[in-house]
Short mmCIF file of C-alpha atoms in Angstrom, two decimals:
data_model
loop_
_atom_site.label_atom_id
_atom_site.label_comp_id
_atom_site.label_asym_id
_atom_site.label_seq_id
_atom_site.Cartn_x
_atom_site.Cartn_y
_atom_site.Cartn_z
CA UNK W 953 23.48 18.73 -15.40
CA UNK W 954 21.51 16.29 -13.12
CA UNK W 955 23.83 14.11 -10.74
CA UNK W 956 24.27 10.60 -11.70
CA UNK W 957 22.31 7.83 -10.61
CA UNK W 958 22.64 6.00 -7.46
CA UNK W 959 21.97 2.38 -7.90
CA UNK W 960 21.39 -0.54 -5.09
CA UNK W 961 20.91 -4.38 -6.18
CA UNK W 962 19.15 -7.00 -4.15
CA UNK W 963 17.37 -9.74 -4.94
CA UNK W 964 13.39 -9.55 -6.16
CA UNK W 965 11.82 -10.60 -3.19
CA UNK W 966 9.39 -9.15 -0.64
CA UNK W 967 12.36 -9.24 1.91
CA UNK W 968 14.00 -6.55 -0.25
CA UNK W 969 11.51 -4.09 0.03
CA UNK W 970 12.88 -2.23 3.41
CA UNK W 971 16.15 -1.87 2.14
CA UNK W 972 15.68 -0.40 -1.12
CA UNK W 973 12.96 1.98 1.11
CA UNK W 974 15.81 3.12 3.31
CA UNK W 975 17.99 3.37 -0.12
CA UNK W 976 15.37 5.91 -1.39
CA UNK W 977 14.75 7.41 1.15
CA UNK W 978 18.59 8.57 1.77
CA UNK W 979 18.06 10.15 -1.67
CA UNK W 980 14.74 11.77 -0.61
CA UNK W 981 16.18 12.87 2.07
CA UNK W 982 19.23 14.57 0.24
CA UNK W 983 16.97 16.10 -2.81
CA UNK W 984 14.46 17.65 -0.06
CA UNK W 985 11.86 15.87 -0.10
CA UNK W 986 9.40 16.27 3.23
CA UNK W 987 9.53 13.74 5.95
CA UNK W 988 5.94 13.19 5.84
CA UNK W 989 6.02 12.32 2.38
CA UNK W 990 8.48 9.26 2.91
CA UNK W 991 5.19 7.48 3.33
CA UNK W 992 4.01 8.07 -0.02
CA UNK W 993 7.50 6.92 -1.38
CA UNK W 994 7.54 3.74 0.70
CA UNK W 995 4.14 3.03 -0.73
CA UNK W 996 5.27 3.60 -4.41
CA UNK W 997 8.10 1.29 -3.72
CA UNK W 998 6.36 -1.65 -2.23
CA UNK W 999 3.78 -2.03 -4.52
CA UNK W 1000 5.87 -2.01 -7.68
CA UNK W 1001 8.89 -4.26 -5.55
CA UNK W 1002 6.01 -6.85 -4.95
CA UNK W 1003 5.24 -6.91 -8.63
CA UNK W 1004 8.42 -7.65 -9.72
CA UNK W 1005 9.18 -10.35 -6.80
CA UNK W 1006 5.54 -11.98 -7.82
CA UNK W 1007 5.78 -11.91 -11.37
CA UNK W 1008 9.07 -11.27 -13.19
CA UNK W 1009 10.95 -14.19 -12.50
CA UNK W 1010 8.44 -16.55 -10.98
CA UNK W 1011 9.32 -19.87 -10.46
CA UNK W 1012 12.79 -18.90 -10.85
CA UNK W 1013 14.50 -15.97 -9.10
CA UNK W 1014 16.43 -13.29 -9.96
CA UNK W 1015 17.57 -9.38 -8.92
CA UNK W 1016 16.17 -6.40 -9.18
CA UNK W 1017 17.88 -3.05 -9.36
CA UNK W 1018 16.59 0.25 -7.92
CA UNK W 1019 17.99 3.88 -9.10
CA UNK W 1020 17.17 7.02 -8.47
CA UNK W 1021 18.65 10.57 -9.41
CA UNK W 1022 17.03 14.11 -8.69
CA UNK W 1023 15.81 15.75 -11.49
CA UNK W 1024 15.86 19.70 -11.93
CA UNK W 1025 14.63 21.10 -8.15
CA UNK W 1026 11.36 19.59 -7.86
CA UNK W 1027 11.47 15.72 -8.62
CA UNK W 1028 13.34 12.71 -7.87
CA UNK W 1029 13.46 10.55 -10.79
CA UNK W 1030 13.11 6.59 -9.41
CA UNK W 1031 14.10 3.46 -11.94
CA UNK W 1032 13.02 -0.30 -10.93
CA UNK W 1033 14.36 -2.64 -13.13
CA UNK W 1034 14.60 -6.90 -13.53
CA UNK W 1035 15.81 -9.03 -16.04
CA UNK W 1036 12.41 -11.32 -15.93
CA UNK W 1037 10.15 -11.88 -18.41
CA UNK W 1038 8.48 -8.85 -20.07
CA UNK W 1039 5.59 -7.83 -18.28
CA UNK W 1040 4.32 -4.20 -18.43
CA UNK W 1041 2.25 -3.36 -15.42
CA UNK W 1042 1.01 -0.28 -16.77
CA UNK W 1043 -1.08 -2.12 -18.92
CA UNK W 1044 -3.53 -3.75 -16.32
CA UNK W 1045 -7.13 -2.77 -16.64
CA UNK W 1046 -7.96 0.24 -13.85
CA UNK W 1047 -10.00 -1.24 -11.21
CA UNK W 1048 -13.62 -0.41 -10.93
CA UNK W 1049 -13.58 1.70 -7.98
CA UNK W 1050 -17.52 2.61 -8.15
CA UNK W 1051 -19.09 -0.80 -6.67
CA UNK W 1052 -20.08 -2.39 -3.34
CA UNK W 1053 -18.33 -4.34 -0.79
CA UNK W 1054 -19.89 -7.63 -1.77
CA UNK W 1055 -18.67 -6.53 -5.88
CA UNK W 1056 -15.47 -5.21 -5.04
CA UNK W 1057 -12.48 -7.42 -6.63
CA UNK W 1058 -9.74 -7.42 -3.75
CA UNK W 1059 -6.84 -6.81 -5.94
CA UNK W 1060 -5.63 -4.48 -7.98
CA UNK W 1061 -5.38 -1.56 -6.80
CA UNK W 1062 -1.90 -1.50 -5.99
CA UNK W 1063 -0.79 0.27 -9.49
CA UNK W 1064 -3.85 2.42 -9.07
CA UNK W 1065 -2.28 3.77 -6.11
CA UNK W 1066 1.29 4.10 -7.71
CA UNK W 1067 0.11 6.01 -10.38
CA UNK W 1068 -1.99 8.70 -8.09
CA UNK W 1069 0.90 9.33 -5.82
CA UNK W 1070 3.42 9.86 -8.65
CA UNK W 1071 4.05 13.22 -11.22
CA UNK W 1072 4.51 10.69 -13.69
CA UNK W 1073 5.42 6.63 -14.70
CA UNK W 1074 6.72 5.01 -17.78
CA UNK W 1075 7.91 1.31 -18.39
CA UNK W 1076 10.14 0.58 -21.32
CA UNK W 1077 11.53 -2.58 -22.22
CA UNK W 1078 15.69 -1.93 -22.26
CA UNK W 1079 17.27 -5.37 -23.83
CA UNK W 1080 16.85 -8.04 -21.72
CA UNK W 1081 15.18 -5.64 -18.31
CA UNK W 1082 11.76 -4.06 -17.94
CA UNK W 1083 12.61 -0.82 -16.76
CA UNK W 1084 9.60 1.15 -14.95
CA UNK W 1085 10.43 4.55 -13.92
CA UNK W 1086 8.59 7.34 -12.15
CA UNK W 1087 9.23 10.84 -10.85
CA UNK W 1088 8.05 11.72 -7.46
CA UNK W 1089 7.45 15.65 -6.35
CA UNK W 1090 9.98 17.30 -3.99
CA UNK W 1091 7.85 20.21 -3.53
CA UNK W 1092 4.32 19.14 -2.35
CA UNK W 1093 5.22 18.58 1.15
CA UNK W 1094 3.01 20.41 3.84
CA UNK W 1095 2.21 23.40 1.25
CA UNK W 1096 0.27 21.30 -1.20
CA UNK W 1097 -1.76 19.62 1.47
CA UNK W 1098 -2.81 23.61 2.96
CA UNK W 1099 -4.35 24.71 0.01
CA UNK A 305 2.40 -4.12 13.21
CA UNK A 306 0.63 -4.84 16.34
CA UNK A 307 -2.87 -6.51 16.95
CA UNK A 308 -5.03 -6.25 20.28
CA UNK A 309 -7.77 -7.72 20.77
CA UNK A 310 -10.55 -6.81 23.10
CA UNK A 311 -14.04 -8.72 23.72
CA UNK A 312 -17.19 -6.59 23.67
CA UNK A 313 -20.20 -7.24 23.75
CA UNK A 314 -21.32 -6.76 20.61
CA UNK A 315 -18.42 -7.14 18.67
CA UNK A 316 -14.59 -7.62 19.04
CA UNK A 317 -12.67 -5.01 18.66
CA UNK A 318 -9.23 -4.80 17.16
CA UNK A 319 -6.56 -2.22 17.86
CA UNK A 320 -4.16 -1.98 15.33
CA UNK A 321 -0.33 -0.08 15.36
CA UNK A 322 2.45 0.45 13.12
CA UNK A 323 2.78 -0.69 9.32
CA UNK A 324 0.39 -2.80 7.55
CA UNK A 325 2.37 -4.23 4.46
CA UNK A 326 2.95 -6.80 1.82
CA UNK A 327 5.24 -9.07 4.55
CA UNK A 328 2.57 -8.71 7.64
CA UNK A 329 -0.84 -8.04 6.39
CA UNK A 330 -1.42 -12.08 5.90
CA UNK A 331 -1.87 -11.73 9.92
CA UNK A 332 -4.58 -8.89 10.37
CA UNK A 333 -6.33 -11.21 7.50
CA UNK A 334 -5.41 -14.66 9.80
CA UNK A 335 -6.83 -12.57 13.08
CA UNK A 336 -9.69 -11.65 11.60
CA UNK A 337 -10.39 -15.11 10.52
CA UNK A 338 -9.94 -16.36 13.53
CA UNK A 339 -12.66 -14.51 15.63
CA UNK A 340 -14.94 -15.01 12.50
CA UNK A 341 -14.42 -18.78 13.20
CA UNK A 342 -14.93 -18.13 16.70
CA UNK A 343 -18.62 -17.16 15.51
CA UNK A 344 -17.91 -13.17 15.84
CA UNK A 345 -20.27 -11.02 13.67
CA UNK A 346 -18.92 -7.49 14.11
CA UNK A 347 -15.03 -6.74 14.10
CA UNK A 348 -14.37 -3.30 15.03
CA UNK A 349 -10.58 -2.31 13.68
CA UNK A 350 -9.39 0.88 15.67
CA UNK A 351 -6.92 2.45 13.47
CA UNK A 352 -5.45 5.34 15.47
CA UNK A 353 -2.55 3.92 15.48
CA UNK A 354 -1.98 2.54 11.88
CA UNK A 355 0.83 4.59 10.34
CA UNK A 356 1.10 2.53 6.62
CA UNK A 357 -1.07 0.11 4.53
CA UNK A 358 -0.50 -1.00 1.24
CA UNK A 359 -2.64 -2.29 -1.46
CA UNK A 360 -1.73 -5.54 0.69
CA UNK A 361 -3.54 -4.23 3.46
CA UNK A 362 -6.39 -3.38 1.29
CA UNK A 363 -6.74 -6.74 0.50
CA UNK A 364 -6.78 -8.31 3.57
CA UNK A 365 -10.03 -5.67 4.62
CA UNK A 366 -11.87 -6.48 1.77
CA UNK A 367 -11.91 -9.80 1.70
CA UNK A 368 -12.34 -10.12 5.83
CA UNK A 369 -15.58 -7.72 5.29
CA UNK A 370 -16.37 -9.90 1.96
CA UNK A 371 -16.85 -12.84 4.75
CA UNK A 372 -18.43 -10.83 7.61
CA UNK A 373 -21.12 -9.55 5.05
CA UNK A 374 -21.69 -12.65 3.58
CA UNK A 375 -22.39 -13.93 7.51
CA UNK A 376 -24.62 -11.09 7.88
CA UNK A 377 -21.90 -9.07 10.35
CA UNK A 378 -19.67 -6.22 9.23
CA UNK A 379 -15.79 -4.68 9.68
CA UNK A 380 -15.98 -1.33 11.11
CA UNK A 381 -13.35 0.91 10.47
CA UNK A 382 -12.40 3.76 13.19
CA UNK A 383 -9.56 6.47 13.64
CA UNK A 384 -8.67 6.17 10.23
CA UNK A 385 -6.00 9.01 9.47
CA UNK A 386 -2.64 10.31 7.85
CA UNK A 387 -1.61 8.38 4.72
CA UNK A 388 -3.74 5.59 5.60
CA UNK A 389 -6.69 7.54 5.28
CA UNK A 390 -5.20 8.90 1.84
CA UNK A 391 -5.37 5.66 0.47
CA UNK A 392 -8.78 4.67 1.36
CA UNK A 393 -9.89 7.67 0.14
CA UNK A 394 -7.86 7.25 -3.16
CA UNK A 395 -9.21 3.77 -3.97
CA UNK A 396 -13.12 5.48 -2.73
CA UNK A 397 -12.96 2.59 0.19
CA UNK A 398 -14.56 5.11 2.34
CA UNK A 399 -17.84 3.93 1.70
CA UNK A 400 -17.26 0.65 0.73
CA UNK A 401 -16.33 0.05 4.90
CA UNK A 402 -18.23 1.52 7.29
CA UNK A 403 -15.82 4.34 8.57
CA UNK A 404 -16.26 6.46 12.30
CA UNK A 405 -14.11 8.65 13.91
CA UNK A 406 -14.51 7.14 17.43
CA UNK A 407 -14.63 3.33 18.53
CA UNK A 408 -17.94 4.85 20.97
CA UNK A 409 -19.55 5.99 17.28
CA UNK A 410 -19.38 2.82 15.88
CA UNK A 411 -20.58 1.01 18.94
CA UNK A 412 -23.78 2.93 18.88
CA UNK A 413 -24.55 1.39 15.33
CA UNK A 414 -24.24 -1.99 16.52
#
């Protein structure tokens, strides 16, 4: 059986975002996932943490609560959830990655990133809290990027 | 993150270290801005040293080489490697920027 969750709550702003990094990354750490993929991890974090500070509560404030468990040996199994409004950003349009500088939108690509760095993502509305969660690969490390 | 500035000739470069991210990137953006103001055409960005950037930090390029373009000048990427790299590559901004290994490289172009 998979261990149970370890959970740390702050509040949803941008400030958060180095705490719950070093939260994760204790996990990471623990489940085995390379050093040189903490990167990757902190990226996946920040740009779903500055969703949730920009959007889900906005012009109030509120928390947010990240989780994370390891799942089987080769993922680590991340939840981010608030108690804002619903908003699912899974559903944004992909950006248009194919045209010029002058063309390019400047935003947007933040989810596009999250969702090529991670084995998989969900969001489900639980109750009152959008709940997005996402497994992240403890086995790619140095051996994926040599093949 | 750390910015440095150095005046060329033809352009100014910028050497940038550390972590580009959603609490700091506003101030590569505000840099940039401020040698664009200052009538600069080309900004060179030397990234050897950038360890992070998020979509943030995406941002803030784009829309400083929106305004060079649109003033006829351009933002030159160099040393871009590591996870940075990755994510240029991942949103196909390599392409989009001019990107050179070496700060000399881009220099010749100019």
């Amino acid at each position: 059986m998979d261990p149970p969750f370890k959970r740390l709550t702050l509040p949803a702003i941008a400030g958060s975002i180095s705490a719950f990094s070093q939260f994760v990354r204790g996990g990471a750490l623990a489940a085995g996932v390379a050093e040189n993929e903490f990167g990757k991890l902190d990226l996946i974090l920040e740009e779903i943490l500055v969703n949730v500070a920009r959007y889900a509560y906005s012009p109030e404030s509120g928390a947010v609560e990240v989780a994370y468990t390891p799942v089987g040996p080769h993922q680590l199994l991340v939840e981010i959830a608030d108690f804002g409004r619903v908003f699912n950003p899974l559903q944004a349009d992909p950006p248009d990655l194919s045209r010029g500088l002058a063309e390019r939108p400047i935003g947007g690509l933040g989810v596009f990133l999250v969702r090529s760095m991670v084995d998989s993502i969900a969001y489900r509305r639980e109750g009152d809290r959008n709940v997005l969660s996402f497994t992240f690969p403890l086995d790619r490390g140095d051996a994926g990027e040599n093949e | 993150m750390k910015i440095e500035p150095t005046e060329l000739e033809k352009a100014v470069l910028l050497k940038v270290t550390g972590r580009m991210d959603a609490e700091n990137a506003h101030e590569f953006e505000e840099a940039c801005e401020r040698w664009i103001t200052h009538g600069t055409k080309h900004l060179i960005a030397e990234l050897d040293g950038l360890q992070y950037v998020s979509s943030m930090g995406l941002r803030s390029f784009l829309s400083v080489a929106q305004k060079l373009q649109s003033a006829s000048g351009s933002l030159i990427l160099c040393g871009l490697h590591g996870l940075p790299r990755q994510v240029f590559e991942m949103t196909r901004l390599i392409g989009v920027f001019p990107v050179f290994e070496t700060t000399q490289q881009a220099l010749a172009t100019l």
